[in-house]
């Protein structure tokens, strides 16, 4: 981490007010490096950026078909969502289709990420449940997988403790992560994520490789390749479900469709697949900033890696070099890609 | 900024997940360096960390006495507050005592910083005004100063545009900033702050020097020394008003009283005065993180610079080396002072 360069700058009054250092890898499905900045070999926790990899068993196992999951619901299984009413309803429906309810979720409870949604709930006199947790769709996917695995047994008894590394559900999820990244997870650092599942430290190079595989299917076993294709199509069909109102992932995929799949994770991580270019991307911001810094880097890489028409290029450039506006609507500075990503 | 060391680390699963670089200066009232880390000569925007310096004219001018401002109200003039009902009421009262209302404020409107306060307002069907802006107390102080300066003239006409650098009110505020820091503001970069007033780039060394002067009175002209003493006493008497529920500044000053005055600013800035030690502190986190990173550094410096009994030492150490807890209440990592600030 020591020598990663500045890749995002926040400017005010003509000077750099704050700066973010980080690293990224762009890799093809054969593992060849397309371009890199900083240390891409240090294992980092990918957090929620790899939800699509963790959702592969949901589809490959047949659970998604068994319980009739829709595109919206499959997109939610890959989501860090805003807790808006559509997200909450979709998570509840996934559980109901599998024959259980929100009591099965082990992700914990928090108020919706989106403040507008929080205030709307408060105005209705509501309080949050685990369904409002930004990870509720991923967990509903784990629960669906567990319900299939439970067979004719007691579903709730089987599901208990599904967030633990040695639970049969989590073993399947971890195996998919290992298969898609090609990184030996038994030998790496393991932490506990915000929603209580294990998170394994994986180098950016391997994460980018996994996303190149997800985008192309090359290097994945047939069941995973088919699952990745279906999950990408689901997110492209329902990009609102993967994040929500005013969120970067939703806005970019609403605009650019299936030409990319991108997903933010906590602590400054971002991963993406560019299927047509055959490339995968993984970004880590050293300081863990997962809003402004990651998004600017991802936008700058989209500008470089996707063939965009003028309108789309302008749309993306406004995300890699954007105005900072104060409470009176006055432009007070800019946030922009810097150093190796600076576009002159 | 290039060579500032890592001073805060976030750990998870036994490894460093994210890290914050930065610099700080600890200086006495004669300008002698007590201890420093990183680049303390580069001018940085102090943002809201210098509100106490910007409030000196409110007291020195006689406006605070003329309009009968209480300790709570003077503390609010130095605040970046949560927008809780007590803050909003105190800002409204300051304006009423000066004979104007919230229409005089030019800080812009936002929902309260504190989500609990937002939800309580939504439940009551309320929407925010400029009084809920975290800077409303500082602006109410500017308005009180302006009402005094307007004399027998039209107060609202005089006040119009008070946020502009060349308005008589802002000239007084800037002159106090220059006098207390000893830094030539006419030659430095100037930006626009979130609340629309100018923010001048000042090196950490000069900011720390200003806070040593504020803590001791040494090196300030008599009117500023008396004003600084009164403002510090007001904040020590009403620390809730300078920030609010669960906020670092409020918690630390509620616990440690007048032995320090500390104030956070946007983009990773923190300033403090330690009156008994005769020292001032100024911190800048490179990446602009003004919650977790700044607070950990400030707590680590309080541990080093203040003579604390066991109970207080334990209280402060829990702020410089703290558990990161997930949505299920599980400890998933730690946030701690690092590098030159690491306490073995």
XYZ file of C-alpha atoms in Angstrom:
688
model
C 0.000 0.000 0.000
C 2.973 2.263 0.681
C 3.696 3.308 -2.860
C 0.283 3.527 -4.464
C -0.053 6.817 -6.352
C -2.678 9.538 -6.028
C -5.464 8.635 -8.476
C -8.242 11.008 -7.374
C -7.981 14.667 -6.380
C -10.509 17.004 -4.785
C -9.801 20.602 -5.784
C -10.985 23.809 -4.141
C -9.854 27.387 -4.625
C -7.419 26.304 -7.326
C -5.435 23.903 -5.142
C -5.663 20.204 -4.257
C -7.606 20.066 -0.996
C -7.634 16.273 -0.545
C -6.334 13.309 -2.509
C -6.937 9.574 -2.661
C -4.249 6.982 -3.339
C -5.001 3.568 -4.688
C -4.344 0.732 -7.076
C -6.201 -1.023 -9.845
C -5.822 -3.931 -12.217
C -7.338 -4.429 -15.671
C -6.971 -8.066 -16.726
C -8.297 -10.267 -19.537
C -9.925 -13.681 -19.119
C -6.599 -15.436 -19.711
C -5.106 -13.496 -16.818
C -3.004 -11.194 -19.002
C -2.497 -7.713 -17.572
C -4.022 -4.997 -19.745
C -3.053 -2.100 -17.484
C -2.291 -1.664 -13.796
C -1.485 1.043 -11.290
C -0.034 0.483 -7.823
C 0.250 -2.756 -5.888
C -2.077 -5.352 -7.405
C -0.552 -8.350 -5.603
C -1.370 -7.393 -1.999
C -4.473 -9.284 -0.840
C -7.371 -6.920 -0.062
C -10.849 -7.637 1.253
C -13.229 -7.291 -1.716
C -16.261 -6.939 0.539
C -19.525 -6.428 -1.373
C -17.833 -5.912 -4.742
C -17.886 -9.693 -5.326
C -21.577 -10.328 -4.644
C -22.026 -11.531 -8.228
C -19.390 -14.217 -7.606
C -21.114 -15.160 -4.355
C -24.422 -15.479 -6.229
C -23.110 -18.030 -8.755
C -24.239 -21.040 -6.652
C -27.765 -19.614 -6.353
C -28.172 -19.991 -10.116
C -25.918 -22.993 -10.794
C -27.595 -25.071 -8.069
C -31.008 -24.624 -9.633
C -32.344 -22.723 -6.612
C -33.097 -19.647 -8.716
C -35.255 -21.735 -11.052
C -36.766 -23.841 -8.292
C -38.069 -20.736 -6.508
C -38.877 -18.800 -9.669
C -36.560 -15.857 -9.105
C -37.100 -12.956 -11.487
C -34.481 -10.699 -13.071
C -35.254 -8.103 -10.408
C -34.664 -10.658 -7.686
C -31.436 -11.987 -9.219
C -30.172 -8.410 -9.561
C -31.034 -7.887 -5.885
C -28.963 -10.962 -4.991
C -25.940 -9.049 -6.415
C -26.891 -5.745 -4.763
C -25.847 -3.312 -2.074
C -29.200 -1.595 -2.223
C -30.636 1.629 -0.876
C -33.417 0.004 1.139
C -36.059 1.636 -1.044
C -39.532 0.070 -1.080
C -38.853 -1.871 -4.314
C -35.724 -3.435 -2.801
C -37.458 -4.380 0.410
C -40.429 -5.891 -1.410
C -38.205 -7.929 -3.725
C -36.201 -9.358 -0.815
C -39.392 -10.291 1.019
C -40.763 -11.975 -2.109
C -37.580 -14.035 -2.617
C -37.922 -15.386 0.914
C -41.642 -16.070 0.511
C -41.025 -17.943 -2.761
C -38.582 -20.172 -0.852
C -41.146 -20.739 1.884
C -39.512 -18.718 4.671
C -39.643 -15.127 5.922
C -37.365 -12.310 7.091
C -36.716 -14.182 10.326
C -34.358 -16.402 8.345
C -32.022 -13.487 7.504
C -28.794 -13.242 9.535
C -27.462 -9.997 8.012
C -28.544 -7.692 10.841
C -30.743 -4.620 10.650
C -30.030 -1.037 9.698
C -32.031 1.926 8.409
C -32.025 2.269 4.607
C -28.821 3.725 3.141
C -30.829 6.342 1.311
C -31.852 9.189 3.587
C -34.978 9.907 1.537
C -36.117 6.329 2.184
C -35.339 6.667 5.902
C -37.406 9.821 6.191
C -40.301 8.306 4.248
C -40.328 5.343 6.631
C -40.206 7.644 9.654
C -43.089 9.662 8.251
C -45.094 6.419 7.976
C -44.134 5.442 11.531
C -42.140 2.422 10.336
C -38.921 0.953 11.716
C -36.399 -1.120 9.761
C -35.965 -4.886 9.650
C -33.256 -7.089 8.142
C -35.038 -6.611 4.798
C -33.794 -3.000 4.772
C -30.164 -4.067 5.216
C -28.287 -3.217 2.004
C -27.229 -6.895 1.828
C -30.718 -8.363 2.242
C -30.897 -9.492 -1.390
C -27.558 -11.313 -1.204
C -28.714 -12.965 2.004
C -32.099 -13.823 0.522
C -30.125 -15.543 -2.236
C -28.127 -17.503 0.344
C -31.390 -18.462 2.044
C -32.876 -19.652 -1.271
C -29.775 -21.760 -1.875
C -30.072 -23.153 1.653
C -33.749 -23.967 1.185
C -32.866 -26.008 -1.895
C -29.997 -27.732 -0.092
C -32.274 -28.543 2.872
C -34.342 -30.792 0.602
C -37.209 -32.281 2.524
C -35.619 -31.431 5.880
C -36.450 -28.584 8.285
C -35.476 -25.480 6.305
C -35.101 -23.114 9.227
C -33.018 -25.616 11.197
C -30.771 -26.193 8.184
C -30.393 -22.451 7.552
C -29.359 -21.570 11.112
C -25.845 -20.138 11.079
C -25.632 -19.926 7.279
C -23.296 -16.918 7.605
C -20.588 -19.050 9.242
C -17.648 -20.157 7.060
C -18.252 -23.872 7.697
C -22.008 -23.902 7.010
C -22.868 -25.880 3.847
C -24.334 -22.759 2.213
C -21.248 -20.647 2.884
C -18.965 -23.478 1.748
C -20.691 -23.360 -1.638
C -20.362 -19.566 -1.782
C -16.680 -19.686 -0.854
C -16.006 -22.443 -3.386
C -17.492 -20.252 -6.120
C -15.296 -17.364 -5.023
C -12.227 -19.568 -5.150
C -13.128 -21.107 -8.503
C -13.784 -17.764 -10.168
C -10.779 -15.902 -8.754
C -8.365 -18.827 -8.913
C -6.929 -17.699 -5.579
C -6.315 -20.141 -2.717
C -8.651 -18.857 -0.017
C -7.590 -21.352 2.639
C -4.185 -19.644 2.872
C -5.292 -16.002 2.987
C -6.521 -13.606 5.661
C -10.210 -13.880 6.437
C -12.320 -11.196 8.087
C -15.977 -10.799 8.975
C -18.028 -8.554 6.704
C -20.603 -5.988 7.791
C -23.379 -8.523 7.242
C -21.471 -11.237 9.188
C -20.351 -13.521 6.330
C -16.625 -14.189 5.853
C -14.630 -11.926 3.538
C -11.380 -13.333 2.120
C -8.369 -11.219 1.201
C -7.655 -11.542 -2.534
C -5.197 -9.578 -4.723
C -6.620 -7.053 -7.198
C -5.038 -9.033 -10.036
C -7.116 -12.105 -9.167
C -10.299 -10.096 -8.600
C -9.958 -8.432 -12.004
C -9.308 -11.840 -13.565
C -12.507 -13.195 -11.987
C -14.519 -10.328 -13.454
C -13.016 -10.869 -16.903
C -14.169 -14.475 -16.575
C -17.631 -13.357 -15.407
C -17.884 -11.033 -18.405
C -16.813 -13.582 -20.981
C -17.492 -16.990 -19.436
C -13.962 -18.003 -20.466
C -12.158 -19.857 -17.710
C -15.330 -20.621 -15.749
C -16.827 -24.085 -15.538
C -19.996 -24.368 -17.664
C -22.388 -24.036 -14.715
C -20.661 -20.909 -13.468
C -20.386 -19.445 -16.965
C -24.131 -19.882 -17.514
C -24.888 -18.471 -14.065
C -22.651 -15.440 -14.660
C -24.348 -14.752 -17.992
C -27.785 -14.944 -16.408
C -26.821 -12.714 -13.466
C -25.291 -10.098 -15.776
C -28.406 -10.129 -17.934
C -30.598 -9.786 -14.840
C -28.658 -6.751 -13.608
C -28.693 -5.192 -17.084
C -32.474 -5.691 -17.179
C -33.023 -4.319 -13.668
C -30.127 -2.005 -12.746
C -32.257 -0.182 -10.187
C -32.233 -3.304 -8.030
C -28.433 -3.518 -7.713
C -28.166 -0.132 -5.936
C -31.029 2.364 -6.330
C -31.926 6.009 -6.799
C -28.989 8.316 -7.574
C -26.434 5.533 -7.102
C -23.456 5.240 -9.436
C -23.912 1.549 -10.312
C -27.571 2.043 -11.154
C -27.033 5.238 -13.147
C -24.163 3.849 -15.196
C -25.861 0.542 -16.024
C -29.170 2.270 -16.791
C -27.269 4.374 -19.319
C -24.783 1.875 -20.751
C -26.767 -1.350 -20.432
C -25.077 -4.716 -20.732
C -21.791 -3.234 -21.980
C -20.532 -3.364 -18.412
C -21.334 -4.822 -15.011
C -19.940 -2.831 -12.083
C -20.298 -3.241 -8.343
C -19.051 -1.203 -5.405
C -17.837 -2.697 -2.124
C -17.150 -1.219 1.292
C -13.767 0.346 2.120
C -13.006 1.642 -1.335
C -13.325 -1.459 -3.488
C -14.843 -1.581 -6.956
C -15.019 -4.420 -9.467
C -16.362 -4.509 -13.003
C -16.681 -6.714 -16.049
C -16.472 -5.316 -19.603
C -17.810 -8.259 -21.608
C -17.283 -6.883 -25.101
C -13.736 -5.793 -24.353
C -13.113 -9.109 -22.589
C -11.715 -7.296 -19.556
C -12.196 -7.294 -15.808
C -11.367 -4.431 -13.427
C -10.640 -4.309 -9.695
C -9.928 -1.103 -7.767
C -8.936 -0.447 -4.147
C -8.681 3.034 -2.664
C -6.084 2.930 0.137
C -8.075 5.045 2.561
C -11.280 3.047 2.124
C -13.323 5.845 0.543
C -16.034 3.967 -1.302
C -18.143 6.807 -2.543
C -16.402 9.631 -4.348
C -12.954 8.148 -4.920
C -13.917 4.715 -6.231
C -16.599 6.086 -8.475
C -14.276 8.603 -10.120
C -11.707 5.879 -10.843
C -14.354 3.536 -12.226
C -15.730 6.309 -14.447
C -12.227 7.107 -15.730
C -11.669 3.433 -16.575
C -15.039 3.187 -18.333
C -13.981 6.175 -20.465
C -10.778 4.375 -21.417
C -12.043 0.845 -21.877
C -15.452 1.184 -23.536
C -16.065 2.501 -27.039
C -18.553 5.285 -26.274
C -20.481 7.650 -28.500
C -20.279 11.370 -27.792
C -23.369 11.450 -25.580
C -22.281 8.495 -23.471
C -18.725 9.799 -23.290
C -20.003 13.103 -21.967
C -22.203 11.276 -19.455
C -19.266 9.233 -18.145
C -16.823 12.149 -18.165
C -19.173 14.057 -15.887
C -18.582 11.227 -13.401
C -14.767 11.243 -13.673
C -14.415 15.047 -13.504
C -17.314 16.522 -11.586
C -18.296 19.740 -9.912
C -18.429 19.909 -6.110
C -21.417 22.085 -5.242
C -22.175 23.621 -1.846
C -25.474 24.053 0.038
C -26.261 27.165 -1.981
C -25.659 25.371 -5.299
C -22.393 27.221 -5.914
C -19.586 25.238 -7.594
C -16.803 25.276 -5.014
C -14.417 22.745 -6.497
C -13.943 19.652 -8.593
C -13.393 15.969 -8.019
C -11.379 14.283 -10.756
C -9.227 11.368 -11.782
C -5.564 12.246 -11.301
C -2.029 11.046 -11.836
C -1.988 8.051 -14.174
C -5.725 8.509 -14.830
C -5.688 12.225 -15.565
C -7.195 13.029 -18.944
C -5.729 16.191 -20.404
C 1.218 15.910 0.717
C 3.327 13.335 -1.094
C 5.305 12.121 1.853
C 2.898 12.284 4.756
C 2.969 9.012 6.698
C 0.139 6.660 7.575
C -1.222 7.835 10.942
C -4.484 5.847 11.180
C -5.119 2.214 10.265
C -8.358 0.261 9.941
C -7.744 -3.432 10.646
C -9.908 -6.411 9.735
C -9.130 -10.116 9.806
C -5.671 -9.418 11.197
C -4.500 -7.220 8.320
C -4.614 -3.502 7.508
C -7.716 -3.041 5.360
C -7.436 0.734 4.867
C -5.086 3.471 6.017
C -5.111 7.238 6.303
C -2.092 9.459 5.733
C -1.765 12.900 7.188
C 0.174 15.558 8.998
C -0.106 17.470 12.242
C 1.594 20.234 14.152
C 1.736 20.826 17.904
C 2.970 24.350 18.609
C 3.230 26.620 21.661
C 2.018 30.214 21.872
C 5.477 31.527 20.960
C 5.344 29.504 17.761
C 7.871 26.892 18.907
C 7.288 23.432 17.500
C 6.494 20.866 20.186
C 6.065 17.926 17.808
C 5.158 17.503 14.157
C 4.488 14.775 11.617
C 4.415 15.249 7.853
C 4.254 18.466 5.883
C 3.114 21.305 8.168
C 4.101 24.139 5.805
C 1.747 23.378 2.915
C -1.305 25.685 3.108
C -4.527 23.724 3.681
C -8.122 24.897 3.922
C -9.063 24.773 7.626
C -12.787 24.845 6.870
C -14.979 24.702 9.983
C -12.106 23.899 12.340
C -11.453 27.637 12.792
C -14.970 28.734 13.700
C -13.732 29.890 17.119
C -11.284 32.243 15.372
C -14.077 33.482 13.113
C -16.230 34.159 16.202
C -13.675 36.450 17.878
C -15.204 39.640 16.356
C -18.675 38.663 17.605
C -17.413 38.987 21.184
C -14.726 41.671 20.779
C -17.114 44.008 18.954
C -19.590 43.968 21.817
C -22.274 42.317 19.686
C -22.476 39.289 21.989
C -23.186 41.577 24.954
C -25.441 43.921 23.028
C -27.741 41.048 22.036
C -27.391 39.158 25.308
C -25.907 35.965 23.890
C -25.760 33.068 26.362
C -23.006 30.462 26.752
C -25.136 28.053 24.712
C -25.433 30.604 21.936
C -21.717 31.477 21.939
C -20.887 27.768 21.808
C -23.262 27.454 18.854
C -21.383 30.282 17.108
C -18.313 27.974 17.178
C -20.280 24.862 16.162
C -20.760 22.380 13.348
C -23.923 21.096 14.939
C -26.182 18.110 14.401
C -29.329 20.130 13.710
C -31.005 18.772 16.837
C -33.903 20.757 18.286
C -31.701 22.504 20.877
C -29.329 23.717 18.152
C -32.116 24.950 15.934
C -33.843 26.760 18.800
C -30.614 28.444 19.911
C -29.858 29.691 16.385
C -33.382 31.064 16.043
C -33.091 32.822 19.411
C -29.757 34.462 18.479
C -31.377 35.943 15.385
C -34.465 37.068 17.298
C -32.313 38.754 19.938
C -30.629 40.723 17.124
C -34.019 41.684 15.705
C -33.955 39.550 12.564
C -35.059 36.044 11.569
C -33.847 32.989 9.623
C -34.388 34.861 6.361
C -31.146 36.719 7.120
C -29.064 33.514 6.974
C -27.035 32.929 3.788
C -25.610 29.496 4.692
C -28.056 27.425 2.644
C -30.338 24.649 3.826
C -29.742 20.971 4.491
C -31.370 18.256 6.553
C -29.816 17.809 10.023
C -26.498 15.931 10.043
C -27.873 13.526 12.620
C -30.105 10.894 11.042
C -32.144 10.502 14.241
C -32.986 14.218 14.043
C -33.887 13.878 10.345
C -36.264 11.027 11.039
C -37.864 12.824 13.980
C -38.521 15.830 11.740
C -39.961 13.616 8.998
C -42.229 11.933 11.546
C -43.514 15.388 12.537
C -44.008 16.347 8.900
C -41.328 19.056 9.056
C -38.849 20.163 6.406
C -35.496 21.856 7.078
C -34.584 25.536 6.904
C -31.247 27.334 7.078
C -31.510 26.982 10.873
C -30.814 23.233 10.475
C -27.602 23.878 8.510
C -24.679 22.713 10.668
C -23.192 26.216 10.287
C -26.330 28.118 11.345
C -24.811 29.143 14.679
C -21.680 30.567 13.066
C -23.858 32.426 10.586
C -26.173 33.662 13.341
C -23.016 35.044 14.961
C -22.060 36.815 11.729
C -25.587 38.219 11.534
C -25.399 39.481 15.131
C -22.081 41.187 14.322
C -23.664 42.697 11.216
C -26.676 43.945 13.164
C -24.323 45.772 15.535
C -22.279 47.195 12.634
C -25.471 48.351 10.873
C -26.101 50.773 13.741
C -29.319 52.666 13.164
C -29.395 51.712 9.479
C -31.486 49.057 7.721
C -30.182 45.806 9.180
C -31.353 43.494 6.422
C -29.983 45.759 3.710
C -26.639 45.964 5.475
C -26.502 42.199 5.994
C -27.165 41.296 2.362
C -24.171 39.433 0.950
C -22.410 39.103 4.328
C -20.832 35.831 3.112
C -18.808 37.653 0.439
C -15.116 38.328 1.156
C -15.464 42.091 0.739
C -18.548 42.583 2.932
C -17.734 44.569 6.106
C -18.766 41.601 8.295
C -16.539 39.134 6.450
C -13.660 41.631 6.455
C -13.807 41.635 10.260
C -13.923 37.849 10.347
C -10.975 37.514 7.958
C -8.977 40.108 9.894
C -9.431 38.046 13.071
C -8.284 34.919 11.230
C -5.197 36.723 9.989
C -4.405 38.283 13.381
C -4.716 34.999 15.260
C -2.826 32.818 12.757
C -0.213 35.412 11.802
C -0.483 34.219 8.213
C -0.823 36.646 5.297
C -4.212 35.725 3.852
C -4.065 38.147 0.926
C -1.307 36.034 -0.652
C -2.810 32.576 -0.207
C -5.328 30.421 -2.056
C -8.956 31.159 -1.233
C -11.870 28.822 -1.746
C -15.576 28.890 -1.005
C -16.748 26.869 1.974
C -19.838 24.657 2.129
C -21.787 27.520 3.722
C -20.551 30.027 1.090
C -18.060 32.061 3.144
C -14.426 32.232 1.994
C -11.933 29.690 3.333
C -8.255 30.641 3.212
C -5.421 28.139 2.832
C -3.173 28.271 5.927
C -0.294 25.965 6.930
C -0.860 23.571 9.854
C 2.003 25.266 11.711
C 0.159 28.587 11.692
C -3.186 26.997 12.569
C -1.661 25.212 15.563
C -0.005 28.467 16.609
C -3.370 30.248 16.482
C -4.931 27.612 18.735
C -2.054 27.864 21.222
C -2.791 31.602 21.321
C -6.523 30.959 21.755
C -5.785 28.589 24.638
C -3.424 30.934 26.460
C -4.269 34.422 25.262
C -0.540 34.966 24.660
C 0.158 36.657 21.354
C -3.417 37.876 20.877
C -4.421 41.508 21.240
C -6.361 42.107 24.474
C -9.778 42.167 22.826
C -9.150 38.870 21.050
C -7.616 37.304 24.160
C -10.687 38.183 26.218
C -12.987 36.966 23.437
C -11.101 33.666 23.114
C -11.319 33.102 26.860
C -15.043 33.757 26.851
C -15.702 31.505 23.850
C -13.676 28.659 25.377
C -15.576 29.018 28.631
C -18.881 29.033 26.764
C -18.042 25.813 24.898
C -16.806 24.178 28.117
C -20.102 25.137 29.771
C -22.251 23.951 26.849
C -20.318 21.322 24.866
C -23.530 19.839 23.484
C -24.018 22.992 21.436
C -20.702 22.757 19.563
C -21.630 19.417 17.919
C -24.364 17.280 19.556
C -25.405 13.754 20.442
C -22.715 11.081 19.967
C -20.288 13.540 18.396
C -16.581 13.410 19.266
C -16.162 17.099 20.159
C -19.161 17.037 22.467
C -18.258 13.737 24.141
C -14.635 14.709 24.765
C -15.412 18.173 26.131
C -18.281 16.851 28.255
C -15.781 14.455 29.809
C -12.626 16.589 30.008
C -14.148 20.051 30.445
C -12.059 23.176 29.920
C -8.769 21.252 29.729
C -9.123 21.321 25.964
C -11.073 22.958 23.168
C -11.304 20.902 19.986
C -13.135 21.439 16.715
C -13.509 19.358 13.590
C -13.606 20.783 10.061
C -14.600 19.327 6.713
C -12.099 17.369 4.573
C -10.131 15.894 7.433
C -9.123 18.958 9.444
C -9.030 19.168 13.225
C -7.784 21.938 15.493
C -7.498 22.093 19.273
C -6.236 24.233 22.107
C -4.730 22.713 25.286
C -4.725 25.762 27.577
C -2.953 24.243 30.566
C -0.209 22.718 28.423
C 0.042 25.980 26.479
C -0.216 24.106 23.196
C -2.219 24.244 20.003
C -2.829 21.386 17.566
C -3.755 21.278 13.878
C -4.314 18.058 11.909
C -5.027 17.385 8.220
C -5.851 13.939 6.864
C -4.677 13.795 3.232
C -7.755 12.026 1.925
C -10.202 14.392 3.629
C -11.729 11.833 5.989
C -13.151 13.977 8.737
C -14.892 11.402 10.845
C -12.920 8.323 11.824
C -9.395 9.350 10.836
C -9.275 12.838 12.339
C -10.912 11.739 15.544
C -8.454 8.913 16.125
C -5.504 11.276 15.630
C -7.007 13.885 17.937
C -7.659 11.246 20.613
C -4.081 9.982 20.325
C -2.763 13.542 20.752
C -5.027 14.148 23.758
C -3.552 10.997 25.333
C -0.053 12.350 24.800
C -0.545 15.997 25.651
C -2.969 16.048 28.588
C -2.209 14.726 32.075
C -5.118 12.285 32.500
C -6.207 10.107 35.399
C -6.793 6.411 34.770
C -10.506 6.782 34.057
C -10.049 9.641 31.617
C -7.082 7.915 29.990
C -9.192 4.823 29.415
C -12.009 6.986 27.998
C -9.666 8.683 25.522
C -7.816 5.491 24.597
C -11.121 3.944 23.572
C -11.279 6.755 20.987
C -7.743 6.264 19.628
C -7.966 2.451 19.434
C -11.557 1.400 18.958
C -13.557 -1.626 17.939
C -15.284 -1.675 14.556
C -18.610 -3.439 15.074
C -20.903 -4.777 12.353
C -24.696 -4.739 12.046
C -24.957 -7.776 14.291
C -22.816 -6.169 16.993
C -19.838 -8.427 16.225
C -16.369 -6.857 16.535
C -14.948 -7.172 13.012
C -11.872 -5.004 13.290
C -10.174 -2.056 14.923
C -9.467 1.545 14.062
C -6.289 2.898 15.650
C -3.568 5.487 15.595
C -0.592 4.180 13.650
C 2.966 4.925 12.612
C 4.370 7.816 14.637
C 1.228 7.824 16.805
C 1.090 4.106 17.548
C 1.054 3.402 21.279
C 2.599 0.030 22.080
